[in-house]
Coordinates of C-alpha atoms and ligand atoms in Angstrom, one line a residue:
M19 CA 58.7 102.9 136.7
T20 CA 61.0 102.5 133.7
T21 CA 64.6 101.7 134.4
L22 CA 67.2 104.0 132.9
L23 CA 69.5 102.2 130.7
N24 CA 73.2 103.1 130.5
R25 CA 75.3 102.5 127.4
R26 CA 78.9 102.2 128.4
F27 CA 82.2 101.5 126.7
L28 CA 84.5 99.4 128.7
L29 CA 88.2 99.0 128.1
R30 CA 88.4 95.3 127.0
E31 CA 92.1 95.1 126.1
R32 CA 95.1 97.4 125.9
P33 CA 95.9 98.7 122.4
S34 CA 99.2 97.9 121.0
G35 CA 100.3 100.5 118.4
D36 CA 97.7 102.7 116.9
F37 CA 94.3 103.1 118.7
D38 CA 91.9 100.4 117.5
P39 CA 88.2 100.9 118.3
K40 CA 87.9 97.2 118.9
V41 CA 89.6 97.6 122.3
L42 CA 86.4 99.1 123.6
Q43 CA 83.4 97.0 124.3
R44 CA 79.8 98.4 124.3
V45 CA 77.6 97.2 127.1
V46 CA 74.1 98.3 128.2
E47 CA 73.4 98.2 132.0
P48 CA 70.9 99.7 134.3
A49 CA 71.9 103.2 135.3
P50 CA 73.1 103.6 138.9
V51 CA 70.8 105.1 141.5
P52 CA 72.2 108.1 143.5
G53 CA 72.6 107.5 147.2
P54 CA 72.9 110.2 149.9
G55 CA 75.1 113.1 148.8
Q56 CA 75.1 111.8 145.2
A57 CA 73.6 113.0 141.9
L58 CA 73.1 111.3 138.6
V59 CA 74.4 113.1 135.5
R60 CA 73.2 112.4 132.0
N61 CA 76.0 113.1 129.6
L62 CA 75.3 115.5 126.7
Y63 CA 78.8 115.7 125.2
L64 CA 81.9 113.5 125.4
S65 CA 85.3 115.1 124.9
L66 CA 87.7 113.1 122.8
D67 CA 91.3 113.7 123.5
P68 CA 94.7 112.3 122.4
T69 CA 95.3 111.5 126.1
N70 CA 92.5 108.9 125.9
R71 CA 95.1 106.7 124.1
I72 CA 97.6 107.3 126.9
W73 CA 95.1 106.3 129.5
M74 CA 94.5 103.0 127.8
S75 CA 98.2 101.9 128.1
E76 CA 99.8 100.2 131.0
G77 CA 102.6 101.9 132.8
D78 CA 103.1 105.2 134.6
S79 CA 101.9 108.4 133.1
Y80 CA 100.3 111.3 134.9
L81 CA 97.1 109.3 135.8
P82 CA 96.7 105.6 136.5
P83 CA 95.8 103.5 133.4
V84 CA 92.1 102.7 133.0
P85 CA 91.7 99.2 134.5
L86 CA 90.7 96.5 132.1
G87 CA 87.0 95.8 132.2
E88 CA 86.2 99.3 133.6
V89 CA 84.4 102.1 131.8
M90 CA 86.7 104.2 129.6
R91 CA 87.7 107.5 131.3
G92 CA 86.7 110.6 129.5
G93 CA 85.8 114.2 130.1
G94 CA 82.4 115.7 129.2
V95 CA 79.5 117.9 129.9
G96 CA 76.1 116.7 131.2
V97 CA 73.0 117.6 133.1
V98 CA 71.9 116.5 136.5
V99 CA 68.8 114.4 136.2
Q100 CA 68.5 113.0 139.8
S101 CA 70.0 114.5 142.9
N102 CA 70.4 114.0 146.7
T103 CA 72.7 116.9 147.1
A104 CA 72.2 120.7 147.0
K105 CA 75.7 121.0 145.4
F106 CA 74.4 119.5 142.2
P107 CA 70.7 120.4 141.8
V108 CA 68.5 118.7 139.2
G109 CA 68.8 120.7 135.9
A110 CA 72.3 122.0 136.6
K111 CA 74.8 121.7 133.8
V112 CA 78.0 120.1 135.0
G113 CA 81.5 119.4 133.5
G114 CA 83.9 116.7 134.6
L115 CA 85.4 113.3 134.1
F116 CA 82.1 111.4 133.7
G117 CA 83.4 108.5 131.5
W118 CA 82.3 107.0 128.3
Q119 CA 78.7 106.3 129.4
D120 CA 75.2 107.8 129.2
Y121 CA 74.9 108.2 133.0
A122 CA 77.5 108.9 135.7
L123 CA 77.2 109.2 139.5
I124 CA 78.9 112.2 141.1
S125 CA 79.0 113.0 144.8
D126 CA 79.4 116.1 146.9
S127 CA 82.4 114.6 148.7
G128 CA 84.6 115.9 145.8
E129 CA 86.0 112.4 145.0
Q130 CA 85.5 112.8 141.2
I131 CA 86.2 115.9 139.1
A132 CA 82.7 117.5 138.7
Q133 CA 81.9 121.2 138.5
V134 CA 78.7 123.1 138.0
I135 CA 78.9 125.2 134.8
P136 CA 77.4 128.7 135.5
G137 CA 74.3 129.4 133.4
W138 CA 75.4 133.0 132.6
L139 CA 78.4 131.9 130.4
P140 CA 78.1 133.9 127.1
V141 CA 79.3 130.9 125.1
P142 CA 77.8 127.5 124.0
L143 CA 78.1 124.8 126.6
T144 CA 80.5 122.9 124.4
A145 CA 83.1 125.7 124.7
T146 CA 83.7 124.5 128.3
M147 CA 85.3 121.4 126.9
G148 CA 87.4 123.4 124.4
V149 CA 88.4 127.0 124.3
L150 CA 87.3 127.6 127.9
G151 CA 88.1 124.1 129.1
V152 CA 91.1 121.9 129.2
T153 CA 92.4 122.4 125.6
G154 CA 92.0 126.2 125.7
M155 CA 93.6 126.4 129.2
T156 CA 96.5 124.1 127.9
A157 CA 97.1 126.6 125.1
Y158 CA 97.0 129.6 127.4
F159 CA 99.2 128.4 130.2
G160 CA 101.6 126.4 128.0
L161 CA 102.2 129.4 125.7
L162 CA 102.2 132.2 128.2
D163 CA 103.7 130.6 131.3
I164 CA 106.4 128.5 129.6
G165 CA 106.8 129.8 126.0
K166 CA 106.6 133.5 127.0
P167 CA 106.5 134.8 123.4
K168 CA 107.7 138.3 122.9
R169 CA 106.7 140.7 120.1
G170 CA 108.5 139.9 116.9
E171 CA 109.6 136.4 118.0
T172 CA 108.8 133.4 115.9
V173 CA 106.5 130.7 117.4
V174 CA 106.0 127.4 115.7
V175 CA 103.1 125.2 116.8
S176 CA 102.4 121.6 115.6
A177 CA 99.0 120.0 115.3
A178 CA 98.2 123.7 114.7
A179 CA 94.6 123.2 113.4
G180 CA 93.6 121.1 116.5
A181 CA 92.0 122.1 119.7
V182 CA 95.1 123.2 121.5
G183 CA 97.2 124.3 118.5
S184 CA 94.6 126.6 117.0
I185 CA 94.3 128.5 120.2
V186 CA 98.0 128.7 120.8
G187 CA 98.6 130.3 117.4
Q188 CA 95.8 132.9 118.0
I189 CA 97.1 133.8 121.5
A190 CA 100.6 134.1 120.1
K191 CA 99.3 136.6 117.5
I192 CA 97.6 138.7 120.2
Y193 CA 101.1 138.9 121.8
G194 CA 102.6 140.1 118.6
A195 CA 104.6 137.0 117.5
R196 CA 105.2 135.7 114.0
V197 CA 103.2 132.4 114.0
V198 CA 103.9 129.4 111.9
G199 CA 101.6 126.4 112.2
I200 CA 102.2 122.8 111.1
A201 CA 99.0 120.9 110.1
G202 CA 98.0 117.9 108.1
S203 CA 96.1 119.2 105.1
R204 CA 96.0 122.1 102.7
D205 CA 92.5 123.0 103.8
K206 CA 93.6 123.2 107.4
C207 CA 96.6 125.4 106.4
E208 CA 94.3 127.8 104.5
W209 CA 92.0 128.0 107.6
L210 CA 95.1 128.9 109.8
T211 CA 96.4 131.6 107.5
K212 CA 93.2 133.1 106.0
E213 CA 90.9 133.0 109.0
L214 CA 93.0 132.7 112.1
G215 CA 95.8 135.1 111.0
F216 CA 98.8 132.7 111.2
D217 CA 101.7 134.1 109.2
A218 CA 102.4 130.8 107.6
A219 CA 101.2 127.2 107.7
I220 CA 103.0 124.1 106.5
N221 CA 101.3 121.0 105.4
R222 CA 103.2 118.1 107.1
R223 CA 102.1 115.8 104.3
D224 CA 103.9 117.8 101.6
A225 CA 107.1 116.0 100.5
D226 CA 109.2 119.2 101.0
W227 CA 107.6 120.3 104.3
R228 CA 111.0 120.7 106.0
A229 CA 112.1 123.1 103.4
Q230 CA 108.9 125.0 103.6
L231 CA 109.2 125.2 107.3
K232 CA 112.7 126.6 107.1
A233 CA 111.6 129.2 104.5
A234 CA 108.7 130.2 106.8
C235 CA 111.1 130.9 109.7
P236 CA 113.8 133.2 108.2
K237 CA 114.8 134.4 111.6
G238 CA 114.8 131.0 113.2
V239 CA 112.4 129.7 115.9
D240 CA 112.2 131.2 119.4
V241 CA 109.3 129.2 120.8
N242 CA 108.3 125.7 119.8
F243 CA 104.8 124.7 121.1
E244 CA 105.2 121.0 120.6
N245 CA 102.1 118.8 120.2
A246 CA 103.3 116.2 117.7
G247 CA 106.8 115.0 118.7
G248 CA 108.8 112.7 116.4
E249 CA 110.3 114.1 113.2
I250 CA 108.3 117.3 113.4
M251 CA 109.9 118.1 116.8
E252 CA 113.3 117.3 115.4
A253 CA 112.8 119.5 112.4
V254 CA 111.7 122.5 114.6
I255 CA 114.7 121.9 117.0
E256 CA 117.0 122.2 114.0
L257 CA 115.6 125.7 113.3
M258 CA 115.7 126.9 116.9
N259 CA 117.6 130.0 118.0
L260 CA 120.0 130.1 120.9
H261 CA 118.1 130.3 124.2
G262 CA 114.8 129.3 122.6
R263 CA 112.0 127.7 124.6
I264 CA 110.2 124.4 123.9
V265 CA 106.8 124.0 125.4
L266 CA 106.4 120.2 125.5
C267 CA 102.6 119.9 125.5
G268 CA 102.2 116.6 123.7
M269 CA 103.8 114.0 121.4
I270 CA 100.8 112.6 119.6
S271 CA 102.9 110.8 117.0
Q272 CA 104.4 108.7 119.8
Y273 CA 101.4 107.7 121.9
G274 CA 101.1 104.3 120.1
K275 CA 104.7 103.4 120.7
D276 CA 105.2 100.6 123.2
D277 CA 108.8 101.4 124.0
R278 CA 109.0 104.9 125.6
R279 CA 112.8 104.9 125.5
N280 CA 112.7 105.5 121.8
V281 CA 110.3 108.5 121.6
G282 CA 112.6 111.4 122.1
P283 CA 114.0 113.7 119.4
G284 CA 117.1 112.2 117.8
N285 CA 118.8 115.6 117.9
F286 CA 118.4 116.0 121.7
V287 CA 122.0 117.1 122.0
D288 CA 121.0 120.4 120.2
L289 CA 119.2 121.4 123.5
L290 CA 122.7 121.6 125.0
F291 CA 124.5 123.3 122.1
K292 CA 121.7 125.9 121.6
R293 CA 121.1 126.3 125.4
L294 CA 117.4 125.6 124.8
T295 CA 114.9 125.4 127.7
L296 CA 112.4 122.5 127.4
Q297 CA 109.6 122.2 129.8
G298 CA 106.9 119.5 129.9
F299 CA 103.7 120.4 131.6
I300 CA 100.3 118.8 132.5
I301 CA 97.3 121.1 132.6
L302 CA 95.9 119.6 135.8
D303 CA 98.6 121.5 137.7
Y304 CA 97.0 124.8 136.6
V305 CA 93.4 124.2 137.5
P306 CA 93.4 126.7 140.4
R307 CA 94.5 129.4 138.0
F308 CA 91.7 128.7 135.4
P309 CA 89.2 131.4 136.4
L310 CA 91.3 134.5 135.4
A311 CA 92.5 132.8 132.2
Q312 CA 88.9 131.9 131.3
L313 CA 87.9 135.5 131.8
R314 CA 90.6 136.7 129.5
M315 CA 89.7 134.0 126.9
M316 CA 86.0 135.1 127.0
W317 CA 87.1 138.7 126.4
W318 CA 89.2 137.7 123.4
L319 CA 86.3 135.6 122.1
K320 CA 83.9 138.5 122.5
R321 CA 86.3 140.9 120.7
G322 CA 86.8 138.3 117.8
L323 CA 90.5 137.9 118.6
I324 CA 90.0 134.2 119.1
Q325 CA 87.9 132.0 116.9
D326 CA 86.6 128.7 118.3
R327 CA 86.0 125.8 116.0
H328 CA 84.9 122.2 116.7
T329 CA 84.3 118.9 115.0
V330 CA 81.2 117.2 116.3
V331 CA 80.2 113.5 115.9
K332 CA 76.6 112.7 116.6
G333 CA 75.6 109.5 118.4
F334 CA 77.4 108.0 121.4
D335 CA 77.8 104.6 119.6
N336 CA 80.1 106.4 117.2
A337 CA 82.6 107.5 119.9
P338 CA 85.2 104.7 119.4
Q339 CA 85.4 105.3 115.7
A340 CA 85.4 109.1 116.2
L341 CA 88.5 108.9 118.5
T342 CA 90.5 107.6 115.5
Q343 CA 90.1 111.1 113.9
L344 CA 92.6 112.5 116.3
F345 CA 95.2 110.1 115.0
T346 CA 94.4 110.4 111.3
G347 CA 94.0 114.2 111.5
A348 CA 90.4 114.2 110.4
N349 CA 89.3 116.7 113.0
T350 CA 89.7 120.5 112.9
G351 CA 89.5 122.2 116.3
K352 CA 88.0 120.5 119.4
L353 CA 86.6 117.0 118.7
F354 CA 83.6 115.8 120.7
V355 CA 80.7 113.5 120.5
E356 CA 77.1 114.6 121.0
F357 CA 75.0 112.0 122.8
D358 CA 71.8 110.8 121.3
D359 CA 69.0 109.4 123.5
P360 CA 69.9 106.4 125.5
P361 CA 67.9 103.2 124.9
K362 CA 64.6 102.9 126.8
G363 CA 64.2 100.3 129.6
Ligands
LIG413 N1 100.0 118.7 128.5 C1 98.7 118.7 128.6 O1 98.2 118.9 129.8 C2 97.8 118.5 127.5 C3 96.5 118.8 127.5 C4 95.7 118.7 126.3 C5 96.3 118.2 125.2 N2 97.6 117.9 125.2 C6 98.3 117.4 124.0 O2 98.2 118.4 123.0 C7 98.2 117.8 121.7 C8 97.0 118.3 120.9 O3 95.8 117.8 121.6 P1 94.4 118.3 121.1 O4 93.4 117.8 122.1 O5 94.4 119.7 120.7 O6 94.2 117.4 119.8 P2 94.0 117.9 118.3 O7 95.2 118.7 117.9 O8 92.7 118.5 118.1 O9 94.0 116.6 117.4 C9 95.2 115.9 117.3 C10 95.9 116.3 116.0 O10 97.2 115.8 116.0 C11 97.7 115.7 114.7 N3 98.4 114.4 114.5 C12 97.9 113.2 114.7 N4 98.8 112.2 114.5 C13 99.9 112.9 114.2 C14 101.2 112.5 113.9 N5 101.6 111.2 113.8 N6 102.2 113.4 113.6 C15 101.8 114.7 113.6 N7 100.6 115.2 114.0 C16 99.7 114.3 114.2 C17 96.5 115.8 113.8 O11 96.5 117.0 113.1 P3 97.1 117.3 111.7 O12 96.9 116.0 110.8 O13 96.5 118.5 111.2 O14 98.6 117.5 111.9 C18 95.3 115.7 114.7 O15 94.2 116.4 114.2 C19 98.3 116.3 121.9 O16 99.6 115.9 121.8 C20 97.8 116.2 123.3 O17 98.2 115.0 124.0 C21 98.4 118.1 126.3

């Protein structure tokens, strides 16, 4: 019998500053063998997320840091290839935190995040990592529960052409808001306005992006869906109306900073003067409410009110390099890696 070989990326050292693919070490080991109540998943797709950089750092966040020498934590979608549990039968497609590796063990005791993906879903499997998965749900709950946009209000979203941002803007349009996106290239801005229906999109790399943003928000900003942090967040706060809402979803420009005391907006005092509400949130708190939101999202997809786009990188060995795309802005929509065949034993 041939042994299944498992390519894995281990966290070798903690990055300082920007993510460097060298902090991940590729190893090949025999795949684990499922025991009683366990199943073996072969990964098909690996979700790449800005939070991967957060998980590599020491210190408190919302999950413990990945221990040095351990397999890198990561979400994904796979298929059950061996099983000793009726909960995960062979052939079932599953989604969960399976790590940066070809094969992962899951168990029916519920100790890891692993869920069977229903076969009847009218969308490609990869949508369960994006528009119907964590990033789509983040857009949905962040915007509707916290941002609460009203018809005619102005919503500004940063990292607008990314997985979360592109869905935020489209939902805000469904709710009748004026939507302004901030993205990192002219092509992305054209996609947002010409295909997704954003009212305006600002290229954050233009020298006069602040002036463009102001011109695009003639009635000020009511809701700021914040994905970027830093100078972008400061510029939007400057334009916010009294009693505006800030949905603090992410601060990708700050994830490489070692000193967290210096990552806040410099004009924080404007929250006081303008009576703004700022709420941070982590999507894990909303998991029990996913099913209804997923149904609504499927309905919007079916009616063409939401478009889903992704950037796919083929070949698991390319995963560390692919992760840099999130920080250079090379991706549009949800970024993931499609696994190739693991090596033969
Ligand atoms: N709170 C939660 O539970 C939760 C869940 C999921 C994601 N998030 C957060 O949501 C945000 C978006 O995540 P995503 O998965 O959808 O990623 P994404 O937007 O698809 O990719 C990241 C994008 O961020 C932009 N970016 C990178 N570096 C930047 C910088 N220095 N300044 C401004 N923009 C920069 C780039 O777009 P441009 O070059 O086009 O600007 C890049 O494409 C992240 O902050 C992430 O941490 C939060």
